[in-house]
CSV table of C-alpha atoms in Angstrom, one decimal:
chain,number,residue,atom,x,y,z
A,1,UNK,CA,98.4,231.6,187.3
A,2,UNK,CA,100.6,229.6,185.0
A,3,UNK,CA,99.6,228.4,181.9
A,4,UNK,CA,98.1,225.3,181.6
A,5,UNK,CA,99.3,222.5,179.7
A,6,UNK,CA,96.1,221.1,177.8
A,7,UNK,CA,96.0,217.8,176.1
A,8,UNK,CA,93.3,217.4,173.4
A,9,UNK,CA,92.3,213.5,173.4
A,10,UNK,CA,91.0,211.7,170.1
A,11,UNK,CA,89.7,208.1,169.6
A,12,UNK,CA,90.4,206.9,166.5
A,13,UNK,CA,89.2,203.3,165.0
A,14,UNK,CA,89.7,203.5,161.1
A,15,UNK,CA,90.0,207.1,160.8
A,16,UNK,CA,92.4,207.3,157.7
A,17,UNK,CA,90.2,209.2,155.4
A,18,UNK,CA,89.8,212.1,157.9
A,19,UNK,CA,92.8,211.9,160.1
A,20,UNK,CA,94.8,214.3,157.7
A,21,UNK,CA,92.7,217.2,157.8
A,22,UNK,CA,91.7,216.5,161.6
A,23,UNK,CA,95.2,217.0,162.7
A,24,UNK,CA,96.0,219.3,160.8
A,25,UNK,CA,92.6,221.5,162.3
A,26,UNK,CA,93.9,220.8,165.7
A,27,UNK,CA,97.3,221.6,165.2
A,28,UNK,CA,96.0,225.2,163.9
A,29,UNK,CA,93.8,225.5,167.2
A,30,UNK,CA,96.8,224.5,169.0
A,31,UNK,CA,99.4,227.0,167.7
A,32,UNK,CA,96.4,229.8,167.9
A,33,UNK,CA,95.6,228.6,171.9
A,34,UNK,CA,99.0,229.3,172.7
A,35,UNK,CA,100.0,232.3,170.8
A,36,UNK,CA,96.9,233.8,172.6
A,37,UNK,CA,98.3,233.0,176.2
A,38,UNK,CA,95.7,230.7,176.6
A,39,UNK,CA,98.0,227.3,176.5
A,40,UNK,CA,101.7,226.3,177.5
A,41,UNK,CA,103.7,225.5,174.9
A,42,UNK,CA,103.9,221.9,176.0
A,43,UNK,CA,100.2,221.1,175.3
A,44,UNK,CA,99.8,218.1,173.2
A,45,UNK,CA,97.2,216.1,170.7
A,46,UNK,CA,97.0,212.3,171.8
A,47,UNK,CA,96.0,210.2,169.3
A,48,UNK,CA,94.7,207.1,170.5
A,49,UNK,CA,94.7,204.1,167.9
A,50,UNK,CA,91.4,201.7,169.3
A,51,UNK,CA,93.1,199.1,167.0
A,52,UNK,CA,92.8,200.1,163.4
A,53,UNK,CA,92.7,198.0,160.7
A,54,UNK,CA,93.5,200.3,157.9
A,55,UNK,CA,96.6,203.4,158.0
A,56,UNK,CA,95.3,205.1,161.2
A,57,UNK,CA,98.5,204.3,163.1
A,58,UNK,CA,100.9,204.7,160.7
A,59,UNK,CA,99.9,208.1,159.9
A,60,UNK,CA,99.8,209.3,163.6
A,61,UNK,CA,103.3,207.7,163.6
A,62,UNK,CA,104.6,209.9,160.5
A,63,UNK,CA,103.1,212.8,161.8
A,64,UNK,CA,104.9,212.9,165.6
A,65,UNK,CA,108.0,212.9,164.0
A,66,UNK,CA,107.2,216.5,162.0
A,67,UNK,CA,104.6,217.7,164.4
A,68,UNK,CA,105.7,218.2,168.0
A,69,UNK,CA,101.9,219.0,168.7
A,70,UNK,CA,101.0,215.5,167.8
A,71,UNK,CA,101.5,212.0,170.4
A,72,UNK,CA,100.0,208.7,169.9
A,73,UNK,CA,98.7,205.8,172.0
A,74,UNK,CA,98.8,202.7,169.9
A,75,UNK,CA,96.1,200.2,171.6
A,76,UNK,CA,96.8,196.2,171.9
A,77,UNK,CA,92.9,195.7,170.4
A,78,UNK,CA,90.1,197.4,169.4
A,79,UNK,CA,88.2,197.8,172.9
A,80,UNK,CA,85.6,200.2,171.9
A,81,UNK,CA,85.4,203.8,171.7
A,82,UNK,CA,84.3,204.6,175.6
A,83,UNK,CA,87.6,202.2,176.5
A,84,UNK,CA,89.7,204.0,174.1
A,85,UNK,CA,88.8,207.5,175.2
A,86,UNK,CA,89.5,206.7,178.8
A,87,UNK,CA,92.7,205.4,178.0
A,88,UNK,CA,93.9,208.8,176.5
A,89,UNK,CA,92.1,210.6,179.7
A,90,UNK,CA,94.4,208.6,181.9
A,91,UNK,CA,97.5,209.0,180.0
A,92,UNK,CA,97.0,212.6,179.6
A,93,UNK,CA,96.1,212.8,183.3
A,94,UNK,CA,99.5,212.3,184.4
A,95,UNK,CA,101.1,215.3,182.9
A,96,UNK,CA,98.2,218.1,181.9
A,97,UNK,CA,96.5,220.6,183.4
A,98,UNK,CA,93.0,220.0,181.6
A,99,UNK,CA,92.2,217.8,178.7
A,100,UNK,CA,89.7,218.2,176.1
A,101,UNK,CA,87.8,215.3,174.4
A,102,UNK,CA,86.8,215.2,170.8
A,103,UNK,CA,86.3,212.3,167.9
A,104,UNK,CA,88.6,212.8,165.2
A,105,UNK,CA,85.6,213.1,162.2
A,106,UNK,CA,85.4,216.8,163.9
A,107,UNK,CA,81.8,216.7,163.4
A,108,UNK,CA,82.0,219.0,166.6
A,109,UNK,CA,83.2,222.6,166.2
A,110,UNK,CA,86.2,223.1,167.2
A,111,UNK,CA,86.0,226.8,167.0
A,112,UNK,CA,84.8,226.3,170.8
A,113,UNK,CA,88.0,225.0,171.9
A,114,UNK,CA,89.1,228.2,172.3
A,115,UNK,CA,85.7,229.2,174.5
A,116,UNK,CA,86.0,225.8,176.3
A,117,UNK,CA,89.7,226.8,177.6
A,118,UNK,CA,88.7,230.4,178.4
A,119,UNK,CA,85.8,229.1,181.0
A,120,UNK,CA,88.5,226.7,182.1
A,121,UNK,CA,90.7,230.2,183.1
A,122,UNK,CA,87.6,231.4,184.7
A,123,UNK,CA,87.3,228.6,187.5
A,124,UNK,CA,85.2,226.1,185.6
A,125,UNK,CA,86.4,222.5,186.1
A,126,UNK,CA,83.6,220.7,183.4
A,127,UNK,CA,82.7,222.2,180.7
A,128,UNK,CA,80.3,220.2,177.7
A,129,UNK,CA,79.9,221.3,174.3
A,130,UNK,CA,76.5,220.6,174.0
A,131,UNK,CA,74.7,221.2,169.9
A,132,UNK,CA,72.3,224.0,170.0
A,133,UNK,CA,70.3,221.9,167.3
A,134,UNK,CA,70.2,218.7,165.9
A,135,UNK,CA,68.6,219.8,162.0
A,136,UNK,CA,71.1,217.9,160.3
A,137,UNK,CA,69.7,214.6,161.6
A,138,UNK,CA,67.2,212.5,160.1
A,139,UNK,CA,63.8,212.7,161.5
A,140,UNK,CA,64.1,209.1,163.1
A,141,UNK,CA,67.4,210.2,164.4
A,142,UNK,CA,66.2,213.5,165.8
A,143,UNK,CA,62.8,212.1,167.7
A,144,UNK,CA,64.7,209.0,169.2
A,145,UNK,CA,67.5,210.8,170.7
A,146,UNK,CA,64.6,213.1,172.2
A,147,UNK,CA,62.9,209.9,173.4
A,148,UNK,CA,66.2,209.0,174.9
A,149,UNK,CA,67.3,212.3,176.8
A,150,UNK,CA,63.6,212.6,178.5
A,151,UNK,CA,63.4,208.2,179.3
A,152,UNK,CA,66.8,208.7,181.1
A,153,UNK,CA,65.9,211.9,182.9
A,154,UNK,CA,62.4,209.8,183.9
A,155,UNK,CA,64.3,207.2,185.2
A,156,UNK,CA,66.6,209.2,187.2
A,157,UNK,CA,69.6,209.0,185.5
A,158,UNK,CA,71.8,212.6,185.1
A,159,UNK,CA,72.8,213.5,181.3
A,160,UNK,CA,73.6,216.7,179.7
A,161,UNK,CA,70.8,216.1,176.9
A,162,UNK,CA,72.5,216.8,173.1
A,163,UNK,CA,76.2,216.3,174.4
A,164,UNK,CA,78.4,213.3,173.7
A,165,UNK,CA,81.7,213.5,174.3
A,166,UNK,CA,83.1,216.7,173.5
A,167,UNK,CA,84.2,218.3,176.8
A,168,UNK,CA,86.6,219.6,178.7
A,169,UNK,CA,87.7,218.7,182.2
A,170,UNK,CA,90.6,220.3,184.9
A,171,UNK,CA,92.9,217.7,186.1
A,172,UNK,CA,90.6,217.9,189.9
A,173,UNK,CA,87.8,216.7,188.1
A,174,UNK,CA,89.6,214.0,185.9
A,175,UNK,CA,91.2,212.4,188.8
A,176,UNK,CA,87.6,212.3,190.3
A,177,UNK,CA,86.5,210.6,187.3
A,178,UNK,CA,89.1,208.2,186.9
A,179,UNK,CA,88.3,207.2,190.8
A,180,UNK,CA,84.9,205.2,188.9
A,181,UNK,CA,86.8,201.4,187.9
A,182,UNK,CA,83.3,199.8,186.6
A,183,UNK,CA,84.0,198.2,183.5
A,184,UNK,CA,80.7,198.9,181.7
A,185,UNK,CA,81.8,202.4,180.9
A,186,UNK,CA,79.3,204.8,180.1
A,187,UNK,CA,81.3,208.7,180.1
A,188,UNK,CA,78.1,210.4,179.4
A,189,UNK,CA,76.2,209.4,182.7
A,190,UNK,CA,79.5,209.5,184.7
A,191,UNK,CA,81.1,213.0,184.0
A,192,UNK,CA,77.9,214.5,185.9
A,193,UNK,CA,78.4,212.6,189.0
A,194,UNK,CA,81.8,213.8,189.3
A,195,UNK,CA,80.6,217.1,190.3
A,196,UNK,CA,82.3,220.6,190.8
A,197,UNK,CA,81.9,223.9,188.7
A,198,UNK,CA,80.3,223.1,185.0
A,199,UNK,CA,79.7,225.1,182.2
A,200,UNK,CA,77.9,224.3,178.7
A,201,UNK,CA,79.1,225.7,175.2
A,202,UNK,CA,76.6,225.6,172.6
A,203,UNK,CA,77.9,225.2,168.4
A,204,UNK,CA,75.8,223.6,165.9
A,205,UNK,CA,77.0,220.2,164.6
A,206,UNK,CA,78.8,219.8,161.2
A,207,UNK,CA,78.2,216.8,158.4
A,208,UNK,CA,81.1,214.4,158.4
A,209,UNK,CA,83.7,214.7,155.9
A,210,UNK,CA,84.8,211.5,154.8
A,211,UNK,CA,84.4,207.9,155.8
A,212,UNK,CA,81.5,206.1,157.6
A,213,UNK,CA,80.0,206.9,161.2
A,214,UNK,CA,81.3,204.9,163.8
A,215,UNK,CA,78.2,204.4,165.4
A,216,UNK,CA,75.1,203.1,162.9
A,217,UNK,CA,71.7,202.5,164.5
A,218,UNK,CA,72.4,199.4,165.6
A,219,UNK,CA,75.2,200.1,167.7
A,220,UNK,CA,73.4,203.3,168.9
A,221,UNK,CA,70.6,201.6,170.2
A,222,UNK,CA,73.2,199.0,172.2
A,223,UNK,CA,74.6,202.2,173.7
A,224,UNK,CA,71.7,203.7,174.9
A,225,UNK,CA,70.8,200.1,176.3
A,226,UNK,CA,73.9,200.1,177.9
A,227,UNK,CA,73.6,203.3,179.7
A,228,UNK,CA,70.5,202.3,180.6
A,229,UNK,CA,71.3,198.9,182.5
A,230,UNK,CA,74.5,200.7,183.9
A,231,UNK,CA,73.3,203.6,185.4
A,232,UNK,CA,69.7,202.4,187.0
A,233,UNK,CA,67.1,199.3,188.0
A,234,UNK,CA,64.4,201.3,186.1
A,235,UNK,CA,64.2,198.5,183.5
A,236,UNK,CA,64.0,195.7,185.7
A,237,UNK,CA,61.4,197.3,187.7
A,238,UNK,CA,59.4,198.2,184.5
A,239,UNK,CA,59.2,193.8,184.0
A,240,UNK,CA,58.6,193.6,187.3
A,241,UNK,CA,55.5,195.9,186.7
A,242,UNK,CA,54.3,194.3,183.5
A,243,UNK,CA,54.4,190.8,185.9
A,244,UNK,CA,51.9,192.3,188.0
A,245,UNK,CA,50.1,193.9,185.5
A,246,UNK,CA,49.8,190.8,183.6
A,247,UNK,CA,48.6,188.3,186.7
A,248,UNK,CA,45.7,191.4,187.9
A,249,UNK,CA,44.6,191.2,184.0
A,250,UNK,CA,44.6,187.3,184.0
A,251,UNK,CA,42.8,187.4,187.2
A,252,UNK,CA,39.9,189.6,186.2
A,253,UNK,CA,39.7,188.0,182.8
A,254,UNK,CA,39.7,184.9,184.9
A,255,UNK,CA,36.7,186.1,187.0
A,256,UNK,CA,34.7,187.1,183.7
A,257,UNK,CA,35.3,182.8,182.3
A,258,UNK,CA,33.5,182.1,185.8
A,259,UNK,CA,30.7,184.7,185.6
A,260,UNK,CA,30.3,183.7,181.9
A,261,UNK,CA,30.4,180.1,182.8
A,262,UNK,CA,27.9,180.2,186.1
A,263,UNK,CA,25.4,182.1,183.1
A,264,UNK,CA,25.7,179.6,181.0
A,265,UNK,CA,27.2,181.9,178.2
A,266,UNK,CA,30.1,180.2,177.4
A,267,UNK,CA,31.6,179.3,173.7
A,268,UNK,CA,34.8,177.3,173.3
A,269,UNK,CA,37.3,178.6,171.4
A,270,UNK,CA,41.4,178.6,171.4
A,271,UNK,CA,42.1,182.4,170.5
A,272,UNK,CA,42.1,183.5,174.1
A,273,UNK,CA,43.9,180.8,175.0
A,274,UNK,CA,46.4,181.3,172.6
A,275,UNK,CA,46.8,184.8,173.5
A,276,UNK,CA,46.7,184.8,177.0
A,277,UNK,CA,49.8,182.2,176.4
A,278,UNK,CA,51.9,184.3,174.0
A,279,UNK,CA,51.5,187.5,176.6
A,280,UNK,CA,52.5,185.4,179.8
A,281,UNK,CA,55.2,183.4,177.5
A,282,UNK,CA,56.4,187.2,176.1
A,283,UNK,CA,56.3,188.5,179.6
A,284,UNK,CA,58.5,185.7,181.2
A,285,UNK,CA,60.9,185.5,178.2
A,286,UNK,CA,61.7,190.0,178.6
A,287,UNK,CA,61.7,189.3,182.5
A,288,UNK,CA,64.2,186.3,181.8
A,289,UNK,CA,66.2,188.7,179.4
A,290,UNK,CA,66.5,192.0,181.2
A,291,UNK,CA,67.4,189.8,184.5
A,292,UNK,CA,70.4,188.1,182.1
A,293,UNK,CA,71.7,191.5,181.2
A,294,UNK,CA,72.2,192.7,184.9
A,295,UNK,CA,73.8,189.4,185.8
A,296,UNK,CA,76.0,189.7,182.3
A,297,UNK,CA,76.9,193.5,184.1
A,298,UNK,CA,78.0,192.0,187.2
A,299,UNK,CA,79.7,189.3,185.4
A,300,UNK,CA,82.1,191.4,183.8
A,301,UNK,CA,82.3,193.5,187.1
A,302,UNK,CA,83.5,191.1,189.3
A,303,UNK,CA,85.7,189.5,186.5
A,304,UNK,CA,87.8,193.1,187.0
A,305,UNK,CA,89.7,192.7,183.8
A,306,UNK,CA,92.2,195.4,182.4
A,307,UNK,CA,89.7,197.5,180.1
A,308,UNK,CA,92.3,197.9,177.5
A,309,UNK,CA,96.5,197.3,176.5
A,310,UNK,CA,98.6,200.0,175.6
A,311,UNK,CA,100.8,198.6,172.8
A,312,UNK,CA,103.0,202.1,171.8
A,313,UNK,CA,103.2,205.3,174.2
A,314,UNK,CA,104.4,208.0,172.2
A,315,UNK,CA,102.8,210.2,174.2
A,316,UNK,CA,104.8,209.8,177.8
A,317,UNK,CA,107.7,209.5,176.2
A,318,UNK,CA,107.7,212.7,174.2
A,319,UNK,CA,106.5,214.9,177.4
A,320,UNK,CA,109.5,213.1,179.1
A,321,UNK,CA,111.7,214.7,176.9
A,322,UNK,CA,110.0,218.0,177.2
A,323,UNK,CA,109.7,218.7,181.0
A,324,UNK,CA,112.6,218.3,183.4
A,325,UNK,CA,110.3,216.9,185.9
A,326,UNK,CA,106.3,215.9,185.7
A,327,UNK,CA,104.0,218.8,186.5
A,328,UNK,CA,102.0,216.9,189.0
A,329,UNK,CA,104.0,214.5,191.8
């Protein structure tokens, strides 16, 4: 078996403070990959620039022309982080034998990069790095991300609970993936429909180094959402239950105003009233907004806009210059 080239993908959106010290990492994991035999000498880092504001492009930029390890895809516009990282997966696609995903704070070890590509030379075409603990989060953090694994499996949707996007996947199972054109991306639900031989690497999680988290509560909680509405009906079925739930409670609390009334018991009053309003009115509005979310999905389905706009490629171009001919016709 030849060796295989690997390309090791990372998204990037105002990464200036870290980039330094993450390339540099990855260029030392590199060099050891392939003076083990594990690697060809070809294998690349593809930076992809989700349109930074700050010195995140530049730098990448300074460094290809000193690092022959490091490429860069420069982005049009910031289109999100799922966008971004399937942009690098497809460039790398064309030219590698596996790629490996990572985000560029290397809060994920990569002292399994080495494991990840040694399962890959065993037959294993998916393999996630998955955190064998998550003690470094906050107790909020910790309990909802529980919540969320267990809600999603309830629901019926596939995820490799405590994994995120640090993987690695043969070219056989990228093309698969890259097969899935829905616009509404959501990698984490996806990879495990793809199938074929998997494989899960356990490392504990480090603290960030520098700069902010890309992803604060609030934009958690619209990802979660989103993989959610993307992946199953579940939610729209659960409104559809409180609807019914809500008209059998209105109809026996309806029966007890007629009992009451034929007794002679009654007493007027407005707080029932008022109540029995606000739930209906509550009920109506959440069944109005969960059914606005699916049409919104199929909105931007249909619409079948390019998910993003490569601005720079340094990446094809370098690999041109490297191989007489692409690996893969």
């Amino acid at each position: 078996m030849n060796k295989p080239i690997l390309t090791i993908v990372v998204p990037c959106y105002n990464e200036e403070a870290v980039l330094n010290g993450t390339m540099l990492q990855l260029t030392k994991v590199m060099e050891h990959l392939i003076e083990e035999s594990l690697v060809s000498k070809n294998s690349k880092l593809l930076f992809v620039d989700d349109g930074s504001k700050d010195q995140t492009w530049n730098m990448i930029e300074s460094e290809c022309e000193k690092n022959s390890f490091v490429t860069g895809l420069k982005l049009a516009g910031n289109v999100g982080h799922q966008n971004a990282l399937i942009a690098g997966l497809e460039t790398a696609n064309q030219y590698s034998d596996c790629v490996i995903s990572i985000d560029a704070d290397l809060q994920d070890d990569i002292n399994v990069i080495e494991t990840f590509v040694e399962k890959y030379w065993e037959g294993i075409d998916i393999v996630y790095g998955v955190r064998d603990s998550r003690e470094t989060d906050t107790f909020f953090k910790r309990n909802t991300a529980l919540f969320f694994y267990r809600f999603m499996e309830r629901i019926g949707i596939k995820l490799i609970p405590n994994h995120a996007d640090f993987r690695l996947m043969s070219k056989r199972a990228l093309d698969e993936l890259l097969k899935y054109k829905e616009t509404n991306l959501f990698l984490r639900g996806l990879v495990p429909l793809v199938g074929f031989t998997s494989a899960k690497v356990y490392y504990d999680r480090k603290e960030r180094l520098a700069g902010e988290s890309k992803y604060p509560l609030k934009k958690m909680l619209a990802f979660a959402f989103d993989g959610m509405t993307s992946f199953s009906v579940a939610p729209i079925r659960l409104v559809t239950f409180l609807g019914f739930l809500a008209v059998i409670v209105s109809a026996l609390v309806g029966g007890y105003a007629i009992v009451q009334e034929l007794l002679g018991h009654t007493e007027s009053g407005w707080t029932s009233l008022v109540i029995s309003i606000w739930f209906v009115g509550g009920l109506q509005l959440m069944g109005i907004g969960m059914i606005g979310e699916y049409i919104g999905k199929i909105y931007r389905e249909v619409k079948r806009r390019p998910r993003y706009a490569i601005e720079v490629d340094r990446f094809t171009s370098m690999i041109k210059e490297e191989l007489q001919e692409p690996v893969f016709k």
